[in-house]
Amino acid sequence: MNIALFASGTGSNVYNIIQHFKSNDLINVVAVLCNKAGAGALNHAKKAGIPTLIFSKEEFDNSIKVEEFLAERKVDLVILAGFLLKVPQSLIDLYPNKIINVHPALLPDYGGKGMYGMNVHNAVIAAKEKKSGITIHLVNERYDEGATIDQFECSLNQSDTPKTLAQKVSVLEKSHFPKTIEEYILKIK
Ligand code: GAR
């Protein structure tokens, strides 16, 4: 099973997923794709010797460059690991139930357009929520509305800030995202 990671930023999840599957004979991270030149995610891939592709939003919407790259590497499953662009319908059609995203909140709350990264954590803290967490879900044509695979929670108290919440969410992502991907692969294989 060949997986491709899509990322837009620092890539701590990309790094963690690469490490997790490094010694796995069944599941290989064969590509890292990114819409931002210079993003940390690309460095993690290069250090691990994994091929990368950088593309613009227009190239992503048009899809051909990305689809060819995925086909050349025989990618079976796509993982959005901190990826912020909306996935075009053609890619969703090419990978039905085979695109997984991690969202830094408990969907359906705090999802949708504009809800990513610190925007999510700012909104959760402003609403004085008692808990937040992560949602690992399949991607469909609507932002953050695909079927949930699993959710993991963290509790919040009055002293939490968007920054401390981001750290709690990051810990949850590192503990659960790679394992949940692995379990999903074993289920669909
Ligand atoms: C992660 O917290 C991820 O959940 C979030 O971006 C961060 C990327 O961190 N994704 C979204 O908000 C997607 N809607 P990273 O670049 O260090 O992996």
Short mmCIF file of C-alpha atoms and ligand atoms in Angstrom, two decimals:
data_model
loop_
_atom_site.label_atom_id
_atom_site.label_comp_id
_atom_site.label_asym_id
_atom_site.label_seq_id
_atom_site.Cartn_x
_atom_site.Cartn_y
_atom_site.Cartn_z
CA MET A 1 0.00 0.00 0.00
CA ASN A 2 1.54 3.26 -1.15
CA ILE A 3 0.55 6.47 0.58
CA ALA A 4 1.08 10.11 -0.38
CA LEU A 5 1.11 12.94 2.14
CA PHE A 6 -0.23 16.41 1.26
CA ALA A 7 0.87 19.34 3.43
CA SER A 8 0.92 23.13 3.43
CA GLY A 9 3.07 24.10 6.39
CA THR A 10 5.61 23.11 9.01
CA GLY A 11 4.88 19.45 8.49
CA SER A 12 5.16 18.06 12.02
CA ASN A 13 2.49 15.53 11.04
CA VAL A 14 4.37 14.66 7.85
CA TYR A 15 7.50 14.01 9.91
CA ASN A 16 5.57 11.90 12.43
CA ILE A 17 3.83 9.80 9.76
CA ILE A 18 7.11 9.20 7.90
CA GLN A 19 8.72 8.02 11.15
CA HIS A 20 5.76 5.81 12.02
CA PHE A 21 5.77 3.91 8.71
CA LYS A 22 9.56 3.87 8.20
CA SER A 23 9.94 0.25 9.25
CA ASN A 24 6.56 -0.97 8.00
CA ASP A 25 6.87 -3.51 5.15
CA LEU A 26 3.25 -3.17 4.09
CA ILE A 27 2.74 0.60 4.05
CA ASN A 28 5.13 2.95 2.25
CA VAL A 29 5.15 6.74 2.21
CA VAL A 30 6.07 7.24 -1.46
CA ALA A 31 5.43 10.95 -1.97
CA VAL A 32 5.00 14.29 -0.22
CA LEU A 33 3.08 16.98 -2.08
CA CYS A 34 2.97 20.60 -1.03
CA ASN A 35 1.47 23.87 -2.25
CA LYS A 36 4.12 26.04 -0.57
CA ALA A 37 7.74 26.18 -1.70
CA GLY A 38 10.02 26.23 1.34
CA ALA A 39 7.50 24.56 3.65
CA GLY A 40 8.98 22.44 6.46
CA ALA A 41 7.07 19.41 5.18
CA LEU A 42 9.31 19.35 2.09
CA ASN A 43 12.48 19.28 4.21
CA HIS A 44 11.20 16.33 6.21
CA ALA A 45 10.50 14.46 2.97
CA LYS A 46 13.88 15.30 1.45
CA LYS A 47 15.74 14.17 4.58
CA ALA A 48 13.87 10.86 4.39
CA GLY A 49 14.62 10.49 0.66
CA ILE A 50 10.94 10.69 -0.32
CA PRO A 51 10.06 12.29 -3.69
CA THR A 52 8.26 15.64 -3.47
CA LEU A 53 6.06 17.74 -5.71
CA ILE A 54 5.35 21.45 -5.31
CA PHE A 55 2.27 22.81 -7.04
CA SER A 56 0.25 26.03 -7.17
CA LYS A 57 -3.44 26.31 -6.26
CA GLU A 58 -4.24 26.59 -9.99
CA GLU A 59 -2.26 23.45 -10.80
CA PHE A 60 -4.06 21.63 -7.98
CA ASP A 61 -7.50 22.71 -9.18
CA ASN A 62 -6.58 21.62 -12.68
CA SER A 63 -5.34 18.36 -11.13
CA ILE A 64 -3.39 16.84 -14.05
CA LYS A 65 0.13 17.51 -12.69
CA VAL A 66 -0.82 16.11 -9.28
CA GLU A 67 -2.72 13.12 -10.69
CA GLU A 68 0.20 12.15 -12.95
CA PHE A 69 2.66 12.36 -10.06
CA LEU A 70 0.42 10.13 -7.91
CA ALA A 71 -0.08 7.64 -10.76
CA GLU A 72 3.68 7.42 -11.46
CA ARG A 73 4.24 6.49 -7.81
CA LYS A 74 1.28 4.07 -7.76
CA VAL A 75 -0.33 5.88 -4.82
CA ASP A 76 -3.25 3.96 -3.27
CA LEU A 77 -4.17 6.33 -0.44
CA VAL A 78 -3.89 10.10 0.06
CA ILE A 79 -3.34 11.64 3.49
CA LEU A 80 -3.95 15.34 4.12
CA ALA A 81 -1.52 16.13 6.93
CA GLY A 82 -1.93 19.83 7.58
CA PHE A 83 -3.10 20.57 4.04
CA LEU A 84 -5.18 23.70 3.60
CA LEU A 85 -6.52 23.71 0.03
CA LYS A 86 -9.93 22.34 -0.97
CA VAL A 87 -9.54 19.03 -2.79
CA PRO A 88 -10.90 19.18 -6.37
CA GLN A 89 -13.70 16.81 -7.39
CA SER A 90 -11.49 15.01 -9.94
CA LEU A 91 -9.09 13.87 -7.19
CA ILE A 92 -11.98 12.81 -4.95
CA ASP A 93 -13.37 10.75 -7.85
CA LEU A 94 -9.95 9.17 -8.42
CA TYR A 95 -9.59 8.17 -4.75
CA PRO A 96 -13.10 7.33 -3.48
CA ASN A 97 -12.98 6.79 0.33
CA LYS A 98 -9.21 6.92 -0.01
CA ILE A 99 -8.44 10.50 1.03
CA ILE A 100 -8.06 11.03 4.78
CA ASN A 101 -7.81 14.39 6.56
CA VAL A 102 -6.98 15.35 10.14
CA HIS A 103 -8.96 18.32 11.43
CA PRO A 104 -7.86 20.08 14.64
CA ALA A 105 -11.30 20.13 16.33
CA LEU A 106 -14.26 17.91 17.09
CA LEU A 107 -16.27 18.08 13.86
CA PRO A 108 -19.00 18.99 12.99
CA ASP A 109 -18.09 21.89 15.29
CA TYR A 110 -15.43 24.36 14.15
CA GLY A 111 -15.21 23.03 10.59
CA GLY A 112 -15.79 24.50 7.14
CA LYS A 113 -14.18 27.19 5.02
CA GLY A 114 -11.62 29.31 6.88
CA MET A 115 -11.53 26.92 9.82
CA TYR A 116 -7.96 25.66 9.88
CA GLY A 117 -4.93 25.81 12.17
CA MET A 118 -4.94 28.68 14.68
CA ASN A 119 -8.29 30.01 13.38
CA VAL A 120 -9.89 26.89 14.86
CA HIS A 121 -8.09 27.18 18.20
CA ASN A 122 -8.90 30.92 18.50
CA ALA A 123 -12.60 30.17 17.94
CA VAL A 124 -12.69 27.25 20.40
CA ILE A 125 -11.05 29.31 23.18
CA ALA A 126 -13.25 32.36 22.45
CA ALA A 127 -16.33 30.15 22.89
CA LYS A 128 -14.98 28.91 26.26
CA GLU A 129 -15.40 25.26 25.26
CA LYS A 130 -14.66 22.65 27.92
CA LYS A 131 -13.09 20.28 25.41
CA SER A 132 -11.64 20.09 21.91
CA GLY A 133 -9.70 17.46 20.01
CA ILE A 134 -9.09 16.05 16.57
CA THR A 135 -11.26 14.45 13.92
CA ILE A 136 -9.79 12.01 11.41
CA HIS A 137 -12.19 11.76 8.51
CA LEU A 138 -12.66 10.88 4.86
CA VAL A 139 -12.66 13.77 2.42
CA ASN A 140 -15.63 14.52 0.20
CA GLU A 141 -16.55 17.52 -1.95
CA ARG A 142 -17.61 19.63 1.06
CA TYR A 143 -15.07 21.06 3.55
CA ASP A 144 -14.76 18.86 6.65
CA GLU A 145 -18.00 16.95 6.00
CA GLY A 146 -16.77 13.48 4.98
CA ALA A 147 -17.45 10.42 7.17
CA THR A 148 -15.64 10.39 10.50
CA ILE A 149 -13.13 7.58 10.98
CA ASP A 150 -12.28 8.48 14.59
CA GLN A 151 -12.16 11.36 17.08
CA PHE A 152 -9.92 11.99 20.07
CA GLU A 153 -10.59 14.57 22.79
CA CYS A 154 -8.63 16.79 25.15
CA SER A 155 -10.11 18.76 28.03
CA LEU A 156 -9.77 22.50 28.39
CA ASN A 157 -9.67 24.69 31.47
CA GLN A 158 -9.82 28.43 32.12
CA SER A 159 -6.08 28.89 31.80
CA ASP A 160 -5.92 27.43 28.28
CA THR A 161 -5.08 29.77 25.40
CA PRO A 162 -5.15 29.14 21.63
CA LYS A 163 -1.44 28.31 21.93
CA THR A 164 -1.81 25.72 24.71
CA LEU A 165 -4.80 24.23 22.88
CA ALA A 166 -2.68 23.94 19.71
CA GLN A 167 -0.09 22.03 21.75
CA LYS A 168 -2.72 19.65 23.16
CA VAL A 169 -4.09 19.03 19.67
CA SER A 170 -0.60 18.44 18.33
CA VAL A 171 -0.01 15.79 21.01
CA LEU A 172 -3.27 14.06 20.03
CA GLU A 173 -2.32 14.15 16.35
CA LYS A 174 1.10 12.64 17.02
CA SER A 175 -0.34 9.85 19.18
CA HIS A 176 -3.32 8.92 17.03
CA PHE A 177 -3.10 10.00 13.39
CA PRO A 178 -0.56 7.44 12.08
CA LYS A 179 -2.17 4.58 14.04
CA THR A 180 -5.63 5.48 12.76
CA ILE A 181 -4.30 5.57 9.17
CA GLU A 182 -2.76 2.14 9.70
CA GLU A 183 -5.97 0.70 11.14
CA TYR A 184 -8.00 2.14 8.25
CA ILE A 185 -5.63 0.61 5.69
CA LEU A 186 -5.86 -2.81 7.34
CA LYS A 187 -9.67 -2.51 7.29
CA ILE A 188 -9.97 -1.65 3.56
CA LYS A 189 -7.14 -3.88 2.30
C1 GAR B 1 -2.46 20.44 12.16
O1 GAR B 1 -2.85 20.77 13.46
C2 GAR B 1 -3.68 20.01 11.37
O2 GAR B 1 -4.69 19.43 12.14
C3 GAR B 1 -4.15 21.33 10.81
O3 GAR B 1 -2.99 22.01 10.47
C4 GAR B 1 -1.95 21.66 11.40
C5 GAR B 1 -0.71 21.37 10.60
O4 GAR B 1 0.41 21.17 11.41
N1 GAR B 1 -4.99 21.08 9.67
C6 GAR B 1 -6.04 21.84 9.37
O5 GAR B 1 -6.35 22.83 10.01
C7 GAR B 1 -6.82 21.38 8.15
N2 GAR B 1 -8.12 21.98 8.11
P1 GAR B 1 1.75 20.56 10.82
O6 GAR B 1 2.07 21.31 9.55
O7 GAR B 1 2.77 20.80 11.88
O8 GAR B 1 1.50 19.09 10.55
#
